[in-house]
Tab-separated table of C-alpha atoms in Angstrom:
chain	number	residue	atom	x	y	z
A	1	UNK	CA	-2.851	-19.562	37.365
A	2	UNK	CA	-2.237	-23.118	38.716
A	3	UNK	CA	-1.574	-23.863	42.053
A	4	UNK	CA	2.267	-24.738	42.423
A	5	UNK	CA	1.765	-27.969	44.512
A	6	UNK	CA	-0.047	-29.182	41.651
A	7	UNK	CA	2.167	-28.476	39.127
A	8	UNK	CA	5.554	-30.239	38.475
A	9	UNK	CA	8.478	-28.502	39.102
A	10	UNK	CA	11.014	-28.174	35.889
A	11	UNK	CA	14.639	-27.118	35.805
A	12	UNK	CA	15.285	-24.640	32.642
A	13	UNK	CA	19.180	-24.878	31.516
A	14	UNK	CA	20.547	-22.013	30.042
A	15	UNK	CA	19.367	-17.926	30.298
A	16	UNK	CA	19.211	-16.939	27.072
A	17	UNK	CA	16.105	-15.815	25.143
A	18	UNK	CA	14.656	-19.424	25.054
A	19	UNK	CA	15.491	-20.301	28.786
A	20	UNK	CA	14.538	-17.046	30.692
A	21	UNK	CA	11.350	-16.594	28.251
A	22	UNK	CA	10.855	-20.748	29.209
A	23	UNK	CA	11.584	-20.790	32.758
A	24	UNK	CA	9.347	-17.041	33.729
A	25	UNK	CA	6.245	-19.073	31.205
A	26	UNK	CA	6.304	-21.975	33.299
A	27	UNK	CA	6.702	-20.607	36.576
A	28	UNK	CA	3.839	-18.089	35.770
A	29	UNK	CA	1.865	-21.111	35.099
A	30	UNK	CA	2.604	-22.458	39.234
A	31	UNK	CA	5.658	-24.075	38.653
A	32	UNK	CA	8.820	-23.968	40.744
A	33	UNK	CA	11.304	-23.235	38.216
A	34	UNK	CA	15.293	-24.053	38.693
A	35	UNK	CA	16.830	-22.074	36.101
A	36	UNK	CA	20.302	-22.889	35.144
A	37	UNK	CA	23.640	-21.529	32.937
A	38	UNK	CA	27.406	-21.163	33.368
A	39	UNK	CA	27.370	-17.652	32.954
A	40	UNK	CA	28.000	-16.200	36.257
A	41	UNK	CA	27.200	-12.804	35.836
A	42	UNK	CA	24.546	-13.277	34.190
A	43	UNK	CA	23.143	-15.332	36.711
A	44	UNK	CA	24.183	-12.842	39.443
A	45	UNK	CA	22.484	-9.768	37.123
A	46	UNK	CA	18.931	-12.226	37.782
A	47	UNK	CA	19.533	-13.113	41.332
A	48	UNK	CA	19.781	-8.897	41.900
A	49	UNK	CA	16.492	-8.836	39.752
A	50	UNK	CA	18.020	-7.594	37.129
A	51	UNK	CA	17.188	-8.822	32.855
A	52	UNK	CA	19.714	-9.542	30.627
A	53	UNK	CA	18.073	-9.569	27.553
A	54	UNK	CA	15.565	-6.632	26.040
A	55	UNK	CA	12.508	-8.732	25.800
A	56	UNK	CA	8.730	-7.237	25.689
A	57	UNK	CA	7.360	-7.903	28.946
A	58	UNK	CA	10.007	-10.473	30.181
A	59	UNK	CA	10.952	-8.022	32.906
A	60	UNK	CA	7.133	-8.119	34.659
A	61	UNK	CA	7.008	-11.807	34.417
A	62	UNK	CA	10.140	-12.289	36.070
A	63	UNK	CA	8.989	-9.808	38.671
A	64	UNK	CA	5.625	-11.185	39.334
A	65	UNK	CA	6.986	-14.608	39.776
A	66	UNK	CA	10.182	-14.140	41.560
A	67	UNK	CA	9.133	-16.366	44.382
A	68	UNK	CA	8.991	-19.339	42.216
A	69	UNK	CA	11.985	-18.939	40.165
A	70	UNK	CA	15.636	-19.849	41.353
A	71	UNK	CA	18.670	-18.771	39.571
A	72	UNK	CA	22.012	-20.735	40.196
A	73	UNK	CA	25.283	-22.038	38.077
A	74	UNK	CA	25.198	-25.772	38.821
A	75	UNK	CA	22.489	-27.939	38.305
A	76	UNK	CA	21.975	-29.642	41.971
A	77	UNK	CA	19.311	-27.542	42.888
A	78	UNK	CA	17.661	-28.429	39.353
A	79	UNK	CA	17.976	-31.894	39.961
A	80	UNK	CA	17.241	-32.298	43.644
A	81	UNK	CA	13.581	-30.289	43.042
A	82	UNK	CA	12.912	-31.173	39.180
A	83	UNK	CA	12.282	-34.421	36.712
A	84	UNK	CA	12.044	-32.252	33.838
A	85	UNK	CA	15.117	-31.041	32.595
A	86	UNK	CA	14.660	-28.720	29.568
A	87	UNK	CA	17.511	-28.144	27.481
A	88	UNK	CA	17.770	-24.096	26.081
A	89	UNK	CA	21.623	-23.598	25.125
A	90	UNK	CA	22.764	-22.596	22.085
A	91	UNK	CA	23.203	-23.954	18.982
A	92	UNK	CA	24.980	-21.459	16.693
A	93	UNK	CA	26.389	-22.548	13.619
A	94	UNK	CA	29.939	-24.176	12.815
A	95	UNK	CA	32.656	-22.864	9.908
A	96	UNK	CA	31.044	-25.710	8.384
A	97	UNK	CA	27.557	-24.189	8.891
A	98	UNK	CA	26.865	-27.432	10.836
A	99	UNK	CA	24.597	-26.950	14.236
A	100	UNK	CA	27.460	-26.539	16.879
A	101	UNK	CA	25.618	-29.427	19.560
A	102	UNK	CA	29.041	-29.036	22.020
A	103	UNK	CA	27.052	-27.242	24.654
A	104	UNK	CA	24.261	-29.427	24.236
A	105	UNK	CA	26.495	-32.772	24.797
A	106	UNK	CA	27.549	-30.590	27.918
A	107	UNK	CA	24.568	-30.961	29.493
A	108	UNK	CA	24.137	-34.887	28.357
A	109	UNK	CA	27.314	-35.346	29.991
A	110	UNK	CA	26.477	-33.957	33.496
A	111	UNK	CA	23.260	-35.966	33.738
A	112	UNK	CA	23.393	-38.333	36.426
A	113	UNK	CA	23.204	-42.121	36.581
A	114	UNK	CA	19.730	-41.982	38.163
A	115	UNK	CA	16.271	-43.383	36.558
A	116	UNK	CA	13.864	-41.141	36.647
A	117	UNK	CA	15.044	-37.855	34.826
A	118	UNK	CA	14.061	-36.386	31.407
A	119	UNK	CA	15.865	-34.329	29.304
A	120	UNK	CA	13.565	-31.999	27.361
A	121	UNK	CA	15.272	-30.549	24.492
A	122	UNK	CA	13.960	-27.084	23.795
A	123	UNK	CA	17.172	-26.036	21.659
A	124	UNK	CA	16.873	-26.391	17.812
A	125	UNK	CA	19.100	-29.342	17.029
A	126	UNK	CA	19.027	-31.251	13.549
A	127	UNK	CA	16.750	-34.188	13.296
A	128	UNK	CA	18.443	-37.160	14.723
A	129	UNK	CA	20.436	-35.608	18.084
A	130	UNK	CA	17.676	-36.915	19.980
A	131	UNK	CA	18.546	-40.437	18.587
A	132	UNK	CA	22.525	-39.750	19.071
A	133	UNK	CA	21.403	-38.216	22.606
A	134	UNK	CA	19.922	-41.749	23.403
A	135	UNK	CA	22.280	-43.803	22.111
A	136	UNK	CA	24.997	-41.838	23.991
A	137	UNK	CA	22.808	-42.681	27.393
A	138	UNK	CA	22.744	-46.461	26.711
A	139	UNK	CA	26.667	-46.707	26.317
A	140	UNK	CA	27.105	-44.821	29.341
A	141	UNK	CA	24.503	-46.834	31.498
A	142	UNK	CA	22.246	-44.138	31.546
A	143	UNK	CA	19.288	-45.776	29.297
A	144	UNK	CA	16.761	-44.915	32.157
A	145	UNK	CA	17.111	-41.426	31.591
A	146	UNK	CA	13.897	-40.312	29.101
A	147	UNK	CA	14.495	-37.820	26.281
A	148	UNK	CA	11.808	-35.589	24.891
A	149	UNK	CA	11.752	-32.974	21.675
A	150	UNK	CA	9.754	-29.732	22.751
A	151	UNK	CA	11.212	-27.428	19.679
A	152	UNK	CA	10.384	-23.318	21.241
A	153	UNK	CA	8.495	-21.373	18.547
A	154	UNK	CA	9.177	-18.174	20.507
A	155	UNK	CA	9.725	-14.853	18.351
A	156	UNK	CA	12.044	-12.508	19.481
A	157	UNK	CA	9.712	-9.397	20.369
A	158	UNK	CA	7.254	-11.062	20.936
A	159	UNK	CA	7.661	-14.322	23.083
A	160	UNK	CA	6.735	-13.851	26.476
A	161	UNK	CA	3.458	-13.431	24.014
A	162	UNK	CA	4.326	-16.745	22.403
A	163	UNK	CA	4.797	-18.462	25.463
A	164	UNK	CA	1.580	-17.992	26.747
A	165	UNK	CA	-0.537	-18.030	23.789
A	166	UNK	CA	1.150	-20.511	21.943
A	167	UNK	CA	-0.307	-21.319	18.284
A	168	UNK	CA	1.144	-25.158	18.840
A	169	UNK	CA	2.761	-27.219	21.289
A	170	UNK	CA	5.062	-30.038	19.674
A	171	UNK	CA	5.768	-32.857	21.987
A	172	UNK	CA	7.767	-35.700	20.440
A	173	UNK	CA	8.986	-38.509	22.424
A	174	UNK	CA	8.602	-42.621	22.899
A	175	UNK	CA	4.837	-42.312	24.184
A	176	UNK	CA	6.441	-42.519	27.807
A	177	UNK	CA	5.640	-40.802	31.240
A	178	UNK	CA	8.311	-37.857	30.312
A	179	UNK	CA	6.586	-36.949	26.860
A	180	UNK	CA	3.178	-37.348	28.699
A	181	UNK	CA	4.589	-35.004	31.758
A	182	UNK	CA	5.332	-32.163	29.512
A	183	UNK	CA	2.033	-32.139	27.522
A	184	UNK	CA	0.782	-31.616	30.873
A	185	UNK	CA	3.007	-28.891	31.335
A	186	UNK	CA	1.577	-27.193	28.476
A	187	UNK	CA	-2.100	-28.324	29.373
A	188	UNK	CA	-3.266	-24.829	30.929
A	189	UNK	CA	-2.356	-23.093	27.936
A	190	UNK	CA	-5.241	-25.300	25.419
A	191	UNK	CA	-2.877	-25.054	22.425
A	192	UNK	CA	-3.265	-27.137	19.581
A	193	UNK	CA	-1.074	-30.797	20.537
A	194	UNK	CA	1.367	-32.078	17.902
A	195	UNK	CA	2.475	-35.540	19.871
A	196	UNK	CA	5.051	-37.087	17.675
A	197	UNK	CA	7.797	-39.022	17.002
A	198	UNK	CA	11.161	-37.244	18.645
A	199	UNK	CA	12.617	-36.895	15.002
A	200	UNK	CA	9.584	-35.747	13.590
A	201	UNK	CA	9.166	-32.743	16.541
A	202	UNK	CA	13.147	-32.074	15.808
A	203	UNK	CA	12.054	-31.625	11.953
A	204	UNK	CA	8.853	-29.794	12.122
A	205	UNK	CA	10.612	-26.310	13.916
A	206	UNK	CA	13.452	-26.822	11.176
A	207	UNK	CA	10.891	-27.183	8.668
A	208	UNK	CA	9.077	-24.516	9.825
A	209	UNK	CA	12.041	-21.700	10.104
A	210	UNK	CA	13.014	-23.226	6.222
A	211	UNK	CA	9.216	-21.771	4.933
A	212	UNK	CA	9.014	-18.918	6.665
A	213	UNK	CA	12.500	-17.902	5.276
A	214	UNK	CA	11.763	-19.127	1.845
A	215	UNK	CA	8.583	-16.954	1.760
A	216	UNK	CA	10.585	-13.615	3.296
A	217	UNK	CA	12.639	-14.708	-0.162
A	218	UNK	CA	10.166	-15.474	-2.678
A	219	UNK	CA	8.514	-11.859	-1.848
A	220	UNK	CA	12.220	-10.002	-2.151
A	221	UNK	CA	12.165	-11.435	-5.348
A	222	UNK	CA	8.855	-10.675	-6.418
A	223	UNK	CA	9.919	-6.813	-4.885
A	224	UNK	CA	12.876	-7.005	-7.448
A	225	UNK	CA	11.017	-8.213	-10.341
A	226	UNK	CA	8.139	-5.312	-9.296
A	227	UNK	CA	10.645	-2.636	-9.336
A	228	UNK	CA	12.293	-3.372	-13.059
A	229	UNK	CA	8.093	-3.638	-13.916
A	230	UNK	CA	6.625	-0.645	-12.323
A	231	UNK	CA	4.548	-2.974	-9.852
A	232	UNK	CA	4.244	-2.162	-5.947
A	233	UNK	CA	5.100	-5.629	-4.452
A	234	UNK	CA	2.835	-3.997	-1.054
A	235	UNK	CA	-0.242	-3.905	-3.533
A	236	UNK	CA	0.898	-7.515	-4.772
A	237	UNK	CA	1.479	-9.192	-1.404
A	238	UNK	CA	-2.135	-7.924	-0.441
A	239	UNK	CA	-3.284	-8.998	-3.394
A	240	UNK	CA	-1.999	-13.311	-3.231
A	241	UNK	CA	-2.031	-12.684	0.384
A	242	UNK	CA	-5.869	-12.661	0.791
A	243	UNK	CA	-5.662	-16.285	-0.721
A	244	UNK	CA	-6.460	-18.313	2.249
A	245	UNK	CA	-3.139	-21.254	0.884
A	246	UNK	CA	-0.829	-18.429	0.712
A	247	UNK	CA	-1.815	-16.246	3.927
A	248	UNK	CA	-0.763	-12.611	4.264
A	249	UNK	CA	2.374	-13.286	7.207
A	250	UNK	CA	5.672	-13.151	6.079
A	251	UNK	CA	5.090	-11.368	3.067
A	252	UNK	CA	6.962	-8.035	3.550
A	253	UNK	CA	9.595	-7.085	1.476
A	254	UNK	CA	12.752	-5.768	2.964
A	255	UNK	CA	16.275	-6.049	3.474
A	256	UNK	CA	15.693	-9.587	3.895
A	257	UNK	CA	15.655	-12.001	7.123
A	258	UNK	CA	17.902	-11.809	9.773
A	259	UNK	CA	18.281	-12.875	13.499
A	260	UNK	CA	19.913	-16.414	15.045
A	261	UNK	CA	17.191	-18.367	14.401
A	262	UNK	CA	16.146	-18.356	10.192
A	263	UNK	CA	19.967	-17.999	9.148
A	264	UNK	CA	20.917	-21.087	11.836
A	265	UNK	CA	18.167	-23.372	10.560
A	266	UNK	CA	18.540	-22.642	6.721
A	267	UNK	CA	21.798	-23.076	6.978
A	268	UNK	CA	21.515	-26.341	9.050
A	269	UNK	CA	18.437	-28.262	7.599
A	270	UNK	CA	20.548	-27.519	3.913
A	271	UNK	CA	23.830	-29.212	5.316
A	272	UNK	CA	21.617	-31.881	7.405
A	273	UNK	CA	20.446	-32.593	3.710
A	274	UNK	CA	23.417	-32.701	2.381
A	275	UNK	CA	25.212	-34.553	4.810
A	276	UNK	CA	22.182	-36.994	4.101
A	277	UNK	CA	23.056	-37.492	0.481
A	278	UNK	CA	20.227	-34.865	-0.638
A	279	UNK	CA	21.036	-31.881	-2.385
A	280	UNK	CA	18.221	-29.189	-1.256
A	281	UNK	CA	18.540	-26.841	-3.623
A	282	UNK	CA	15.418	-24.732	-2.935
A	283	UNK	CA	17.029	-23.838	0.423
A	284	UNK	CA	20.336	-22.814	-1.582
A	285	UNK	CA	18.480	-19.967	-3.454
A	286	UNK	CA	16.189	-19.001	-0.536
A	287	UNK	CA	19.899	-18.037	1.601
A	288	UNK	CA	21.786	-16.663	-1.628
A	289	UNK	CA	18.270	-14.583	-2.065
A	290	UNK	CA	18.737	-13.280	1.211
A	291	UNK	CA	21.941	-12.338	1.187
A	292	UNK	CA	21.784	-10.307	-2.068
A	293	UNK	CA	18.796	-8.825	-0.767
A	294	UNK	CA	20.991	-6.599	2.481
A	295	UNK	CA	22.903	-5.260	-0.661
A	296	UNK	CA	20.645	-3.620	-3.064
A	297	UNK	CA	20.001	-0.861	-0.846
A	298	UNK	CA	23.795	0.455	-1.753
A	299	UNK	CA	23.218	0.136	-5.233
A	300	UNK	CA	19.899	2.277	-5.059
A	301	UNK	CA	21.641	4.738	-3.174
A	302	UNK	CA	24.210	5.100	-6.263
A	303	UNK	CA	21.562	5.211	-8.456
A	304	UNK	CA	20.732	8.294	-6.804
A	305	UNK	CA	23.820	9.916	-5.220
A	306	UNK	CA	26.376	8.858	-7.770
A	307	UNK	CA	29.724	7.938	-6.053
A	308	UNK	CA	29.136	7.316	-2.238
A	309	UNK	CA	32.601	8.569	-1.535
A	310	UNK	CA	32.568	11.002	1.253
A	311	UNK	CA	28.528	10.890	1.151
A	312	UNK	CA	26.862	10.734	4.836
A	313	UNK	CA	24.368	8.345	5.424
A	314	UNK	CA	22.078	7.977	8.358
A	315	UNK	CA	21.052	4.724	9.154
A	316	UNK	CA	17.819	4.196	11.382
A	317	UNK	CA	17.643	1.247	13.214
A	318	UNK	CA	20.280	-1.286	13.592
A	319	UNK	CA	18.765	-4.544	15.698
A	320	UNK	CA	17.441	-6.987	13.291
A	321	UNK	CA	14.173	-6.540	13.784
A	322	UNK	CA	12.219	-3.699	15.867
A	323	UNK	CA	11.511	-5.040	19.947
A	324	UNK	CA	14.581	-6.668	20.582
A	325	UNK	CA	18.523	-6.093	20.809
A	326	UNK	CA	19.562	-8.713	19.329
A	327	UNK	CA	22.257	-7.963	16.459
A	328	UNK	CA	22.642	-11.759	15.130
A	329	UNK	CA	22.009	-11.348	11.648
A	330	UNK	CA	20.928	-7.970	11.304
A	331	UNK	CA	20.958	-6.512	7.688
A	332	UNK	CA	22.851	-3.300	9.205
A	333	UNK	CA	25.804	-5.066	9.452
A	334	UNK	CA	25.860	-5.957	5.828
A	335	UNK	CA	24.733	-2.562	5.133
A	336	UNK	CA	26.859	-0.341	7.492
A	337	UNK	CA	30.158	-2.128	5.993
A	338	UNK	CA	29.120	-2.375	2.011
A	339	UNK	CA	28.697	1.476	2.926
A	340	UNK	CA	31.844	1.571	4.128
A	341	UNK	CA	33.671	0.108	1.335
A	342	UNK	CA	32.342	2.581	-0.544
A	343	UNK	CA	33.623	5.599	1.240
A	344	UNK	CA	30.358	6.432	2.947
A	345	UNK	CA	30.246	8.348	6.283
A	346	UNK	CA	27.926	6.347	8.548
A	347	UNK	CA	25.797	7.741	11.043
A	348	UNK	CA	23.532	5.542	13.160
A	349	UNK	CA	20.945	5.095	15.565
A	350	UNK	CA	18.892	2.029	17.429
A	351	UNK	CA	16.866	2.955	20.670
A	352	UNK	CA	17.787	-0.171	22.359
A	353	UNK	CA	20.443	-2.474	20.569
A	354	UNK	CA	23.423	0.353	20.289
A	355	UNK	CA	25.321	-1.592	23.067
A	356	UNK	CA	25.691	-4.370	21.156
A	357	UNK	CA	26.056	-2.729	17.792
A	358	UNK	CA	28.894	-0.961	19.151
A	359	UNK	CA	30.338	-4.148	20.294
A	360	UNK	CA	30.555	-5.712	16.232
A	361	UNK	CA	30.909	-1.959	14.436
A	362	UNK	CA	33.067	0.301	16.844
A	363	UNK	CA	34.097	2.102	13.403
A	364	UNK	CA	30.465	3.507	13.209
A	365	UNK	CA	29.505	6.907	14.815
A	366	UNK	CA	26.818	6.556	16.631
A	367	UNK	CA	23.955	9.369	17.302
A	368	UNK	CA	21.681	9.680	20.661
A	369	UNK	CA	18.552	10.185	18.211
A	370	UNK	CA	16.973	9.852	14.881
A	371	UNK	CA	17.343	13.809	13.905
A	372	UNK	CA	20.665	13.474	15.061
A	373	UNK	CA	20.971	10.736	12.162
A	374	UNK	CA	19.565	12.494	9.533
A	375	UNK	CA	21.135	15.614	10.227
A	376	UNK	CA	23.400	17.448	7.041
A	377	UNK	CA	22.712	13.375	5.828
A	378	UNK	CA	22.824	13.105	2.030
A	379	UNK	CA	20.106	10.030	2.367
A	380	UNK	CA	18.716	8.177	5.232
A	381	UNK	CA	18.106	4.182	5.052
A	382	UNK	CA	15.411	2.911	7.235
A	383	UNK	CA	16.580	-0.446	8.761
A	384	UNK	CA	14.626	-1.432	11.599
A	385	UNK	CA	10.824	-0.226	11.726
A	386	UNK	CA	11.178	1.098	15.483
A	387	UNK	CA	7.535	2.761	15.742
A	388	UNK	CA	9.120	6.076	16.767
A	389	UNK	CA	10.712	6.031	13.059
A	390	UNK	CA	7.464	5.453	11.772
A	391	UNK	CA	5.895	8.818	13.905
A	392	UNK	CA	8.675	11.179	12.829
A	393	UNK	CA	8.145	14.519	11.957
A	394	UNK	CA	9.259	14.246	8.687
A	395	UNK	CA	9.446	18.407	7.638
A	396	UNK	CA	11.832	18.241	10.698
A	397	UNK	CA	13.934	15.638	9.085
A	398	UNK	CA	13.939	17.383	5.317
A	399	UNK	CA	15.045	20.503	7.084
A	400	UNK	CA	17.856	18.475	8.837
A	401	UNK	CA	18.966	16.478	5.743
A	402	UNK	CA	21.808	18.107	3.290
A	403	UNK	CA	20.230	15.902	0.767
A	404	UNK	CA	16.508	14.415	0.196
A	405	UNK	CA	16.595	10.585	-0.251
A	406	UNK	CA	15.133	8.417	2.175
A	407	UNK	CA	15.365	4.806	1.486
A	408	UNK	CA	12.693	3.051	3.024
A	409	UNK	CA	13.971	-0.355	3.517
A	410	UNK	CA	11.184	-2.045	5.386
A	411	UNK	CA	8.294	-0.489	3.244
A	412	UNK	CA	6.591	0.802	6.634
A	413	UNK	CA	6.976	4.355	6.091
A	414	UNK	CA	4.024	6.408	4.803
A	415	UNK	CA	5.538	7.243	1.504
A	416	UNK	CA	3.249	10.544	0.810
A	417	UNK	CA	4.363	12.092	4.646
A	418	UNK	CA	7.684	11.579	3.479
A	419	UNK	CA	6.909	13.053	0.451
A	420	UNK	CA	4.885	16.121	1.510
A	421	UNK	CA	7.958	17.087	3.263
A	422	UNK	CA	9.692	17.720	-0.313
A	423	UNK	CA	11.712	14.209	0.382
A	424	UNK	CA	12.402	11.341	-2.370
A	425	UNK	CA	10.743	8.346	-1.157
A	426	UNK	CA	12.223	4.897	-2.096
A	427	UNK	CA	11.052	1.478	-0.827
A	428	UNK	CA	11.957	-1.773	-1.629
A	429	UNK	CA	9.905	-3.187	-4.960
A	430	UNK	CA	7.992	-0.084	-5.209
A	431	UNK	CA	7.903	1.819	-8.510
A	432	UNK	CA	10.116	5.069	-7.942
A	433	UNK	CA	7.749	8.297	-7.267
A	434	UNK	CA	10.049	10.638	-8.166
A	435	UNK	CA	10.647	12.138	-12.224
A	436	UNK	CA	13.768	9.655	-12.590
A	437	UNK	CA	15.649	12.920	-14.617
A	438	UNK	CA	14.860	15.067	-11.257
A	439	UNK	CA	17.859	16.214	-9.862
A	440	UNK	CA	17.806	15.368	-5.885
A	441	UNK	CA	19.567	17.756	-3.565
A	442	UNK	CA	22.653	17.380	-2.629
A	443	UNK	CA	23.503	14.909	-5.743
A	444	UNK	CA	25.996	14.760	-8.905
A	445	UNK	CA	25.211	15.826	-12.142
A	446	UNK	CA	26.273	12.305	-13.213
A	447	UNK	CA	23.839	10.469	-10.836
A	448	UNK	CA	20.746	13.329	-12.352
A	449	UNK	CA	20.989	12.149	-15.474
C-alpha cells in the first residue's frame, strides 16, 4: 500500500458501518485517518481495540492498521491533521418517511470559519442537501469551505470487500481542488470514475438502491405468479437472467428486501418525488410489493397447518441478511409478530444478530442452536441463509421436528436433502412437491384436505 506521507490525511465522522468500513479502507491505503462520533462508548470499545459492528473482515483491517487510525469524540484532532472531512452519520427515516438530515446539519454546524476544508458527504442524503449544505455556508460566512458528494456503495457483509474493490467511485463536486483531492483518494484502487455534478452523485446511489429494490420486487412477483402456475421462479430467474440487459444479481426470490439502506432510499427518493410535484408511482408498488412479500410465509404455513394457534414454529435466522447483525428491516420481525398474532409459539435462532434481536422481540424464546429450533417444531421457516443452515443434517432435523414442513424462505436450501429426510419442502414461487391431499405430520384434518 501507499506510503502515508504521500497520502492525504482524512478525518471520517461517525463509526457506524459506513465510517469504520471508510476510515480502516483509507487508512489501509497509507492514510492517517481521524475517525470521529459522539458515541462515547463506542469510541472507547475502538480505542481498547475492540469492533462494534459484526462486519466480515473489519476486525483485521482495523488491526493491521491501528497505527494509522485515531479514535476520539470531538473533531479537533480531525481538523488540526485533515482537509478532508467525510461525512458518515445517519440518515434514518422521519414519521414522514423524509431523510432525517439533523445529524448531518450537526456536523455543518461545527465546521469552522476557516478556508481550506471540505466536507465530503459519504451519507445518503436526497438530491439537493449538498445545494442546501452550501447555501447554509454562504449565510454563515463560511463559502470557502468546499463540499463534495462521495455516495458509499458498501454492502453490509461484504464491504470491507467493497471498499477495496470498488465496482465505481462517484465523485461529484464543482470541478475544484476538494472533488479533485478525493478522486485521488480513490486513485490506488483503479475503479471506474463517475466525476459529476454534486446533485447528480447524490441521485445516482438513490437511483441505484430504487433498481435494485424494484428488481428484488419484480422477481417476488414473478415467484407469486409462478406458484398459482406451477412454474419454479429459480428455473425462470436463470432463465431472463442469462440475458446480458437483465443480468442474473438481484434476482432471488424471498421474503423480500430488508436492511437500512433499500427501505431508507425507497422510501426517500418516493417522498423527494413527491415533495417535487412528481408522483413516482413505480416506487409505490415496488415498497407495497415488499411488504406483502414478509407475509405470505404465514399464510403458507396455514395452508398447511390449519390454525397456527398453539403451533411451534422455529425460525432460522433472524438478521436481515446472512454476514451481518444488523436487524434494520429484517423480514423476521414482520414474520416473528404476524406469527404471533396468530397464536404461534416462536422459537428462534441467529448465530450472530440474537443481541440485537432480543433488544426489538424480548417476547421471543430464543434457542443456542438450529436443532434446538426445530426441535418438537410443527414447521421451520428459513429466514436468513446462514451457510451452517444450508449444511444441516437434515434426518437430524426430521427426527427433531413434531411436524414435517420446512418453509424455505430464501430458496437456498437443497429441496431433495430436505426431502430425502421424509420433510415437506416449500420455497418461495416454487411449485409445491408434495401430493397437495397428503396429510403432513403433526397437521389438522381440516388443513389435509
Amino acid at each position: 500500500m501507499a506510503d502515508a506521507g504521500t497520502r492525504q490525511p482524512v478525518g471520517v465522522i461517525g463509526a457506524g458501518y459506513v465510517g469504520l468500513v471508510t476510515a480502516a479502507g483509507f487508512a489501509e491505503l497509507g492514510s492517517e485517518v481521524w475517525c470521529v462520533d459522539i458515541d462515547a462508548e463506542r469510541i472507547a470499545r475502538l480505542q481498547a481495540g475492540e469492533v462494534p459492528i459484526h462486519e466480515p473482515g473489519l476486525a483485521e483491517l482495523l488491526a493491521r492498521n491501528g497505527a494509522r487510525l485515531h479514535f476520539a469524540t470531538d473533531l479537533d484532532g480531525a481538523l488540526q491533521h485533515a482537509r478532508l472531512l467525510f461525512v458518515a452519520v445517519g440518515t434514518p427515516p422521519t414519521h414522514s418517511g423524509d431523510a432525517d438530515l439533523s445529524a448531518v446539519h450537526e456536523v455543518v454546524d461545527s465546521m469552522p470559519r476557516d478556508d481550506g476544508y471540505a466536507l465530503v458527504m459519504k451519507s445518503t442524503v436526497p438530491c439537493g442537501t449538498g445545494a442546501a449544505i452550501k447555501r447554509v455556508l454562504a449565510t454563515t460566512g463560511r463559502s470557502g469551505l468546499a463540499y463534495v458528494s462521495c455516495p458509499e456503495f458498501l454492502k453490509e457483509g461484504s464491504a470491507v470487500a467493497d471498499f477495496l474493490h470498488p465496482d465505481r467511485v462517484v465523485v461529484g463536486d464543482d470541478d475544484d481542488w476538494a472533488g479533485q483531492a478525493v478522486v485521488d483518494l480513490y486513485e490506488p484502487l483503479e475503479a471506474p470514475l463517475v466525476r459529476t455534478d454534486v446533485a447528480s452523485a447524490e441521485m445516482i446511489k438513490l437511483a441505484a438502491n430504487a433498481f435494485l429494490a424494484t428488481k428484488i420486487s419484480f422477481i417476488n412477483e414473478i415467484a407469486n405468479v409462478c406458484e398459482e402456475t406451477g412454474a419454479d421462479v429459480v428455473e425462470v430467474a436463470r432463465g431472463i437472467g442469462l440475458d446480458a440487459r437483465i443480468g442474473p444479481k438481484f434476482l432471488q426470490a424471498g421474503l423480500g428486501y430488508g436492511g437500512s439502506c433499500f427501505t431508507k432510499d425507497v422510501s426517500a427518493l418516493k417522498l423527494l418525488a413527491a415533495n417535487s410535484g412528481y408522483h413516482f408511482q413505480l416506487l409505490g408498488a415496488v415498497t407495497e410489493v415488499n411488504e406483502l412479500q414478509k407475509r405470505r410465509v404465514v399464510s403458507k404455513l396455514q395452508r398447511h397447518l390449519g390454525s397456527l394457534a398453539g403451533r411451534r414454529v422455529g425460525l432460522l435466522g433472524l438478521a436481515f441478511k446472512p454476514n451481518t447483525d444488523d436487524m434494520r428491516g429484517a423480514s423476521s420481525l414482520v414474520l416473528a409478530a404476524r406469527l404471533e398474532a396468530e397464536g404461534a409459539r416462536v422459537r428462534a435462532f441467529d448465530p450472530i444478530a440474537e443481541a440485537e434481536a432480543r433488544a426489538l422481540m424480548p417476547q421471543l424464546e430464543y434457542a443456542s442452536g438450529a436443532l434446538e429450533v426445530v426441535r418438537d417444531a410443527d414447521a421451520i421457516v428459513l429466514v436468513t441463509e446462514w451457510p451452517e443452515f444450508l449444511a444441516l443434517d437434515w434426518a437430524a432435523v426430521a427426527e427433531a421436528m413434531a411436524g414435517t414442513l420446512v418453509i424455505d424462505g430464501r430458496n437456498a436450501l437443497d429441496p431433495g436433502a430436505v426431502e430425502a429426510a421424509g420433510l415437506v419442502y416449500e420455497g418461495i414461487g416454487r411449485a409445491p412437491r408434495a401430493a397437495p391431499d397428503e396429510p403432513l405430520r403433526g397437521a389438522t384434518s381440516e388443513a389435509a384436505h
